mmCIF file of C-alpha atoms in Angstrom:
data_model
loop_
_atom_site.group_PDB
_atom_site.id
_atom_site.type_symbol
_atom_site.label_atom_id
_atom_site.label_comp_id
_atom_site.label_asym_id
_atom_site.label_seq_id
_atom_site.Cartn_x
_atom_site.Cartn_y
_atom_site.Cartn_z
ATOM 1 C CA MET A 1 -3.131 5.300 -23.824
ATOM 2 C CA CYS A 2 -0.548 5.449 -26.634
ATOM 3 C CA SER A 3 1.085 8.672 -27.830
ATOM 4 C CA LYS A 4 -1.110 8.838 -30.958
ATOM 5 C CA GLU A 5 -4.294 8.547 -28.892
ATOM 6 C CA LEU A 6 -3.010 11.183 -26.464
ATOM 7 C CA GLN A 7 -2.327 13.582 -29.312
ATOM 8 C CA GLU A 8 -5.792 12.914 -30.736
ATOM 9 C CA GLU A 9 -7.402 13.552 -27.367
ATOM 10 C CA THR A 10 -5.524 16.837 -26.962
ATOM 11 C CA LYS A 11 -6.690 17.837 -30.451
ATOM 12 C CA ASN A 12 -10.280 16.947 -29.561
ATOM 13 C CA MET A 13 -10.136 19.062 -26.429
ATOM 14 C CA GLU A 14 -9.173 22.058 -28.551
ATOM 15 C CA GLN A 15 -12.195 21.691 -30.813
ATOM 16 C CA PRO A 16 -15.347 23.584 -29.748
ATOM 17 C CA GLY A 17 -18.162 21.298 -28.674
ATOM 18 C CA LYS A 18 -15.957 18.275 -28.091
ATOM 19 C CA TYR A 19 -15.890 18.866 -24.364
ATOM 20 C CA GLN A 20 -17.430 21.277 -21.930
ATOM 21 C CA ASP A 21 -13.984 22.833 -21.432
ATOM 22 C CA SER A 22 -11.545 23.804 -24.185
ATOM 23 C CA LEU A 23 -7.857 23.065 -23.726
ATOM 24 C CA ASP A 24 -7.333 26.743 -22.851
ATOM 25 C CA THR A 25 -9.905 26.414 -20.081
ATOM 26 C CA VAL A 26 -8.194 23.250 -18.833
ATOM 27 C CA TYR A 27 -4.889 25.095 -18.549
ATOM 28 C CA GLU A 28 -6.622 28.060 -16.923
ATOM 29 C CA ILE A 29 -8.175 25.855 -14.237
ATOM 30 C CA MET A 30 -4.946 23.945 -13.685
ATOM 31 C CA SER A 31 -2.894 27.127 -13.400
ATOM 32 C CA GLY A 32 -4.942 27.873 -10.292
ATOM 33 C CA LEU A 33 -2.776 25.327 -8.478
ATOM 34 C CA ASP A 34 0.173 27.711 -8.809
ATOM 35 C CA LYS A 35 -1.169 29.899 -6.002
ATOM 36 C CA TYR A 36 -1.013 27.040 -3.485
ATOM 37 C CA THR A 37 1.924 25.820 -1.457
ATOM 38 C CA THR A 38 3.236 22.333 -2.164
ATOM 39 C CA VAL A 39 1.414 20.948 0.878
ATOM 40 C CA GLU A 40 -1.894 22.464 -0.287
ATOM 41 C CA VAL A 41 -1.721 21.050 -3.822
ATOM 42 C CA LEU A 42 -3.173 17.610 -3.029
ATOM 43 C CA PHE A 43 -6.209 19.185 -1.376
ATOM 44 C CA TYR A 44 -7.020 21.652 -4.120
ATOM 45 C CA ALA A 45 -6.143 19.241 -6.922
ATOM 46 C CA ALA A 46 -9.300 17.374 -5.894
ATOM 47 C CA GLN A 47 -11.333 20.534 -6.358
ATOM 48 C CA MET A 48 -9.708 21.163 -9.726
ATOM 49 C CA LEU A 49 -10.263 17.584 -10.914
ATOM 50 C CA SER A 50 -13.918 17.893 -9.970
ATOM 51 C CA LYS A 51 -14.272 20.828 -12.369
ATOM 52 C CA LEU A 52 -12.264 19.278 -15.176
ATOM 53 C CA MET A 53 -14.039 15.910 -15.067
ATOM 54 C CA ASN A 54 -17.472 17.387 -14.299
ATOM 55 C CA SER A 55 -17.701 15.116 -11.266
ATOM 56 C CA PRO A 56 -18.949 16.324 -7.861
ATOM 57 C CA ASP A 57 -17.362 13.373 -6.062
ATOM 58 C CA VAL A 58 -13.582 13.120 -6.271
ATOM 59 C CA ALA A 59 -11.187 11.339 -3.913
ATOM 60 C CA ILE A 60 -7.396 11.436 -3.891
ATOM 61 C CA TYR A 61 -5.646 8.499 -2.236
ATOM 62 C CA THR A 62 -1.897 8.481 -1.639
ATOM 63 C CA VAL A 63 -0.220 5.077 -1.842
ATOM 64 C CA ALA A 64 1.315 4.187 1.522
ATOM 65 C CA ASN A 65 2.893 0.835 0.651
ATOM 66 C CA ALA A 66 2.541 -2.145 -1.676
ATOM 67 C CA ASP A 67 -1.010 -2.871 -0.496
ATOM 68 C CA TYR A 68 -2.616 0.168 1.133
ATOM 69 C CA ALA A 69 -3.472 3.730 0.185
ATOM 70 C CA ARG A 70 -4.720 6.516 2.445
ATOM 71 C CA LEU A 71 -7.403 9.078 1.688
ATOM 72 C CA PHE A 72 -5.879 12.543 1.500
ATOM 73 C CA ALA A 73 -8.633 14.686 0.022
ATOM 74 C CA ALA A 74 -12.261 14.255 -1.029
ATOM 75 C CA THR A 75 -14.833 16.686 -2.385
ATOM 76 C CA SER A 76 -17.952 15.066 -0.864
ATOM 77 C CA LYS A 77 -19.338 12.460 1.514
ATOM 78 C CA GLU A 78 -19.880 10.138 -1.461
ATOM 79 C CA ALA A 79 -16.203 10.445 -2.375
ATOM 80 C CA ARG A 80 -15.266 9.222 1.123
ATOM 81 C CA GLN A 81 -17.410 6.092 0.867
ATOM 82 C CA LEU A 82 -14.479 3.662 0.574
ATOM 83 C CA GLY A 83 -13.013 4.861 3.866
ATOM 84 C CA ASN A 84 -9.811 6.476 5.066
ATOM 85 C CA SER A 85 -7.620 3.500 4.204
ATOM 86 C CA ILE A 86 -8.084 1.032 1.375
ATOM 87 C CA LYS A 87 -6.340 -2.171 0.350
ATOM 88 C CA TYR A 88 -6.177 -1.177 -3.278
ATOM 89 C CA THR A 89 -4.522 -4.420 -4.369
ATOM 90 C CA ALA A 90 -7.707 -6.248 -3.280
ATOM 91 C CA MET A 91 -9.758 -4.151 -5.738
ATOM 92 C CA GLU A 92 -8.586 -6.480 -8.435
ATOM 93 C CA ASP A 93 -10.252 -5.122 -11.572
ATOM 94 C CA MET A 94 -9.276 -1.552 -10.767
ATOM 95 C CA TYR A 95 -5.826 -2.443 -9.459
ATOM 96 C CA HIS A 96 -4.759 -4.515 -12.471
ATOM 97 C CA THR A 97 -6.090 -1.901 -14.909
ATOM 98 C CA LEU A 98 -4.235 0.918 -13.165
ATOM 99 C CA LYS A 99 -1.103 -1.189 -12.746
ATOM 100 C CA ASP A 100 -1.051 -1.687 -16.524
ATOM 101 C CA GLY A 101 -1.095 2.089 -16.944
ATOM 102 C CA HIS A 102 -4.697 2.398 -18.122
ATOM 103 C CA ILE A 103 -7.760 4.286 -16.911
ATOM 104 C CA TYR A 104 -10.214 2.113 -15.007
ATOM 105 C CA ILE A 105 -13.911 2.330 -15.960
ATOM 106 C CA ASN A 106 -16.443 0.604 -13.717
ATOM 107 C CA GLU A 107 -18.534 -0.922 -16.499
ATOM 108 C CA THR A 108 -20.543 -3.115 -14.104
ATOM 109 C CA ALA A 109 -21.359 -0.228 -11.739
ATOM 110 C CA ASP A 110 -19.820 -2.152 -8.823
ATOM 111 C CA THR A 111 -20.750 -0.094 -5.740
ATOM 112 C CA GLY A 112 -17.486 -1.021 -4.025
ATOM 113 C CA LEU A 113 -15.426 0.774 -6.662
ATOM 114 C CA PRO A 114 -15.301 4.260 -8.184
ATOM 115 C CA LEU A 115 -16.986 4.852 -11.531
ATOM 116 C CA ILE A 116 -13.705 5.889 -13.096
ATOM 117 C CA ALA A 117 -10.165 6.048 -11.751
ATOM 118 C CA GLY A 118 -6.669 6.948 -12.830
ATOM 119 C CA ALA A 119 -3.262 6.881 -11.205
ATOM 120 C CA VAL A 120 -0.107 8.943 -11.025
ATOM 121 C CA TYR A 121 3.147 6.997 -11.261
ATOM 122 C CA ALA A 122 6.801 7.521 -10.442
ATOM 123 C CA GLU A 123 9.280 5.075 -11.948
ATOM 124 C CA GLU A 124 6.354 2.852 -12.982
ATOM 125 C CA GLU A 125 5.083 2.581 -9.390
ATOM 126 C CA MET A 126 1.663 3.882 -8.397
ATOM 127 C CA GLN A 127 1.958 6.871 -6.085
ATOM 128 C CA VAL A 128 -1.488 8.489 -6.124
ATOM 129 C CA ILE A 129 -4.926 7.144 -7.113
ATOM 130 C CA LEU A 130 -7.605 9.516 -8.428
ATOM 131 C CA MET A 131 -11.198 8.307 -8.046
ATOM 132 C CA PHE A 132 -14.459 9.712 -9.380
ATOM 133 C CA TRP A 133 -18.160 9.164 -8.739
ATOM 134 C CA GLY A 134 -21.281 11.131 -9.647
ATOM 135 C CA ILE A 135 -20.809 10.769 -13.402
ATOM 136 C CA PRO A 136 -23.749 9.573 -15.521
ATOM 137 C CA LEU A 137 -23.144 6.047 -16.814
ATOM 138 C CA SER A 138 -23.769 7.305 -20.347
ATOM 139 C CA GLU A 139 -20.639 9.471 -20.013
ATOM 140 C CA LEU A 140 -18.338 6.611 -19.007
ATOM 141 C CA THR A 141 -16.853 6.305 -22.457
ATOM 142 C CA LEU A 142 -13.420 6.040 -24.018
ATOM 143 C CA LYS A 143 -13.482 9.801 -24.521
ATOM 144 C CA LYS A 144 -13.938 10.317 -20.790
ATOM 145 C CA ALA A 145 -11.060 7.933 -20.109
ATOM 146 C CA ASN A 146 -8.866 9.717 -22.618
ATOM 147 C CA ARG A 147 -9.725 13.046 -21.052
ATOM 148 C CA LEU A 148 -8.634 11.779 -17.635
ATOM 149 C CA THR A 149 -5.396 10.499 -19.168
ATOM 150 C CA VAL A 150 -4.604 13.935 -20.592
ATOM 151 C CA ILE A 151 -5.460 15.713 -17.339
ATOM 152 C CA THR A 152 -3.434 13.244 -15.270
ATOM 153 C CA THR A 153 -0.448 13.703 -17.577
ATOM 154 C CA LEU A 154 -0.639 17.472 -17.181
ATOM 155 C CA ILE A 155 -0.994 17.424 -13.400
ATOM 156 C CA GLN A 156 1.281 14.549 -12.449
ATOM 157 C CA ASN A 157 4.423 16.589 -11.704
ATOM 158 C CA ALA A 158 2.618 18.881 -9.270
ATOM 159 C CA ILE A 159 0.971 15.918 -7.529
ATOM 160 C CA LEU A 160 4.236 13.968 -7.224
ATOM 161 C CA ARG A 161 6.019 16.986 -5.759
ATOM 162 C CA ALA A 162 3.233 17.404 -3.218
ATOM 163 C CA LYS A 163 3.314 13.725 -2.214
ATOM 164 C CA ARG A 164 7.094 13.746 -1.814
ATOM 165 C CA CYS A 165 6.832 16.902 0.276
ATOM 166 C CA MET A 166 4.280 15.301 2.603
ATOM 167 C CA SER A 167 6.373 12.123 2.856
ATOM 168 C CA SER A 168 9.441 14.059 4.011
ATOM 169 C CA PHE A 169 7.617 16.755 5.974
ATOM 170 C CA ARG A 170 8.180 15.252 9.411
ATOM 171 C CA ARG A 171 11.833 14.434 8.810
ATOM 172 C CA HIS A 172 12.595 18.015 7.805
ATOM 173 C CA HIS A 173 10.633 19.701 10.596
ATOM 174 C CA TYR A 174 10.963 17.551 13.701
ATOM 175 C CA MET A 175 12.483 19.326 16.671
ATOM 176 C CA GLU A 176 15.876 17.849 17.477
ATOM 177 C CA GLY A 177 15.670 14.650 19.464
ATOM 178 C CA THR A 178 11.858 14.442 19.308
ATOM 179 C CA ASN A 179 9.013 13.263 17.082
ATOM 180 C CA VAL A 180 7.328 16.660 17.472
ATOM 181 C CA LEU A 181 7.026 19.210 14.645
ATOM 182 C CA ASN A 182 8.411 22.673 15.308
ATOM 183 C CA GLU A 183 5.998 25.533 15.877
ATOM 184 C CA LYS A 184 6.212 27.227 12.485
ATOM 185 C CA ALA A 185 5.908 24.045 10.430
ATOM 186 C CA PHE A 186 3.110 22.650 12.575
ATOM 187 C CA THR A 187 1.158 25.917 12.642
ATOM 188 C CA ASP A 188 1.356 26.209 8.847
ATOM 189 C CA LEU A 189 0.271 22.579 8.476
ATOM 190 C CA VAL A 190 -2.710 23.027 10.810
ATOM 191 C CA LYS A 191 -3.809 26.164 8.943
ATOM 192 C CA THR A 192 -3.637 24.242 5.666
ATOM 193 C CA PHE A 193 -5.744 21.359 6.999
ATOM 194 C CA LEU A 194 -8.319 23.633 8.647
ATOM 195 C CA ALA A 195 -8.686 25.707 5.463
ATOM 196 C CA ALA A 196 -9.165 22.520 3.424
ATOM 197 C CA LYS A 197 -11.733 21.353 5.988
ATOM 198 C CA GLU A 198 -13.623 24.635 5.646
ATOM 199 C CA ASN A 199 -13.657 24.116 1.878
ATOM 200 C CA GLY A 200 -15.111 20.610 2.295
ATOM 201 C CA LEU A 201 -11.976 18.841 1.070
ATOM 202 C CA THR A 202 -11.062 16.920 4.212
ATOM 203 C CA GLU A 203 -12.063 16.088 7.747
ATOM 204 C CA CYS A 204 -9.630 16.791 10.575
ATOM 205 C CA THR A 205 -9.607 17.500 14.291
ATOM 206 C CA LEU A 206 -7.104 19.341 16.460
ATOM 207 C CA LEU A 207 -6.450 18.183 20.020
ATOM 208 C CA GLU A 208 -4.540 20.093 22.683
ATOM 209 C CA ILE A 209 -2.811 17.787 25.168
ATOM 210 C CA VAL A 210 -2.982 18.906 28.791
ATOM 211 C CA MET A 211 0.698 18.584 29.625
ATOM 212 C CA GLY A 212 0.897 18.787 33.408
ATOM 213 C CA TYR A 213 4.474 18.440 34.672
ATOM 214 C CA GLU A 214 5.906 16.545 31.696
ATOM 215 C CA ASP A 215 7.428 18.325 28.734
ATOM 216 C CA TYR A 216 6.286 17.754 25.152
ATOM 217 C CA GLY A 217 9.230 15.482 24.367
ATOM 218 C CA GLN A 218 8.369 13.023 27.133
ATOM 219 C CA ILE A 219 4.652 13.055 26.359
ATOM 220 C CA SER A 220 5.162 12.569 22.636
ATOM 221 C CA LEU A 221 7.165 9.395 23.250
ATOM 222 C CA HIS A 222 4.283 7.966 25.278
ATOM 223 C CA LEU A 223 1.691 8.923 22.661
ATOM 224 C CA ALA A 224 3.550 7.981 19.489
ATOM 225 C CA CYS A 225 2.296 4.378 19.397
ATOM 226 C CA ASN A 226 -1.281 5.443 20.088
ATOM 227 C CA ILE A 227 -1.874 7.683 17.081
ATOM 228 C CA ARG A 228 -1.819 6.819 13.391
ATOM 229 C CA GLN A 229 1.068 7.419 11.011
ATOM 230 C CA SER A 230 -1.144 9.912 9.182
ATOM 231 C CA ASP A 231 -1.564 12.092 12.314
ATOM 232 C CA TYR A 232 0.840 14.835 13.368
ATOM 233 C CA MET A 233 2.180 16.033 16.723
ATOM 234 C CA GLY A 234 3.539 19.545 17.083
ATOM 235 C CA ILE A 235 3.804 22.557 19.334
ATOM 236 C CA MET A 236 1.980 25.896 19.244
ATOM 237 C CA ASP A 237 1.050 28.641 21.713
ATOM 238 C CA ASN A 238 4.182 28.806 23.847
ATOM 239 C CA GLU A 239 5.183 25.156 23.564
ATOM 240 C CA LYS A 240 1.787 23.569 24.133
ATOM 241 C CA LEU A 241 1.535 20.120 22.567
ATOM 242 C CA TYR A 242 -1.134 19.406 19.953
ATOM 243 C CA ILE A 243 -2.152 16.475 17.779
ATOM 244 C CA LEU A 244 -3.654 17.001 14.327
ATOM 245 C CA LEU A 245 -5.901 14.040 13.523
ATOM 246 C CA SER A 246 -6.290 13.743 9.763
ATOM 247 C CA ASN A 247 -9.498 12.344 8.230
ATOM 248 C CA THR A 248 -11.147 12.450 11.647
ATOM 249 C CA ASN A 249 -14.330 14.269 12.627
ATOM 250 C CA ALA A 250 -15.194 15.387 16.154
ATOM 251 C CA THR A 251 -17.188 12.222 16.870
ATOM 252 C CA ASN A 252 -14.340 9.899 15.903
ATOM 253 C CA ALA A 253 -11.885 12.107 17.776
ATOM 254 C CA GLU A 254 -13.634 11.114 21.001
ATOM 255 C CA VAL A 255 -12.319 7.587 20.501
ATOM 256 C CA VAL A 256 -8.789 8.989 20.416
ATOM 257 C CA ARG A 257 -9.425 11.191 23.449
ATOM 258 C CA THR A 258 -10.645 8.165 25.409
ATOM 259 C CA ARG A 259 -7.547 6.198 24.430
ATOM 260 C CA LEU A 260 -5.280 9.059 25.502
ATOM 261 C CA TYR A 261 -7.177 9.440 28.775
ATOM 262 C CA LYS A 262 -6.517 5.787 29.591
ATOM 263 C CA LEU A 263 -2.818 6.546 29.134
ATOM 264 C CA GLY A 264 -3.148 9.333 31.671
ATOM 265 C CA TYR A 265 -3.493 12.345 29.363
ATOM 266 C CA ASN A 266 -6.422 14.737 29.125
ATOM 267 C CA SER A 267 -7.040 16.515 25.821
ATOM 268 C CA LEU A 268 -9.165 19.387 24.557
ATOM 269 C CA LEU A 269 -10.911 19.709 21.191
ATOM 270 C CA LYS A 270 -9.841 22.892 19.387
ATOM 271 C CA ASP A 271 -11.826 24.310 16.465
ATOM 272 C CA THR A 272 -9.398 27.096 15.629
ATOM 273 C CA ILE A 273 -5.842 28.185 16.319
ATOM 274 C CA ILE A 274 -4.669 31.519 17.656
#
């Protein structure tokens, strides 16, 4: 959307009756992100976008590479319908629209795509994809697209900071000589994920690895190739080793437990942390 259209949209948002929320209300809702840590922002941005776009079904995907994006947060089961990992470049209509810097509107109601989507960019590269469902087709108008453009513009800096933080999180908090997160960083991360899970913004499962006679450094080397890049290993509770499985419910976690068992490691499902 060009600068003139953006200015017009901002003006419209300030006029009573133009939208459910005035511009003041938009800023008020967005300022709620200030109370969250950088790591928490991507989770609660989904909740905020749901309010601002009047959509119950919002998904935030972070771009992993030139082809794939991973689900980070979702406000409902419907918002998770595309799965935990998507080849966004294969979603041609949406991909080319977003790549050109525009808002995508699903005019054909293709069930394999969101109803409306936008993207956050850094140096003209897509970094985060915002997807929405649960919006009446009658509301999928240029005004709705313009509204999403304004909101995305206002929120993009916070979202980019959060994504960069998550991308560098492991590097900054690994214990020396290992691929295991230190206790403080890992504990804080687990608390963040479990709180987001309780608020319906993600699915995750925590596994405690029964260590036996090996230390966490040795075990982590054996397990590293058998968990996903989006999962985290760390220590808690007097150097016990845990794995945080992102976007994984208890049922799917059993698949991971079976795989670990075949490697010679027992694990325990943990619902909470001490």
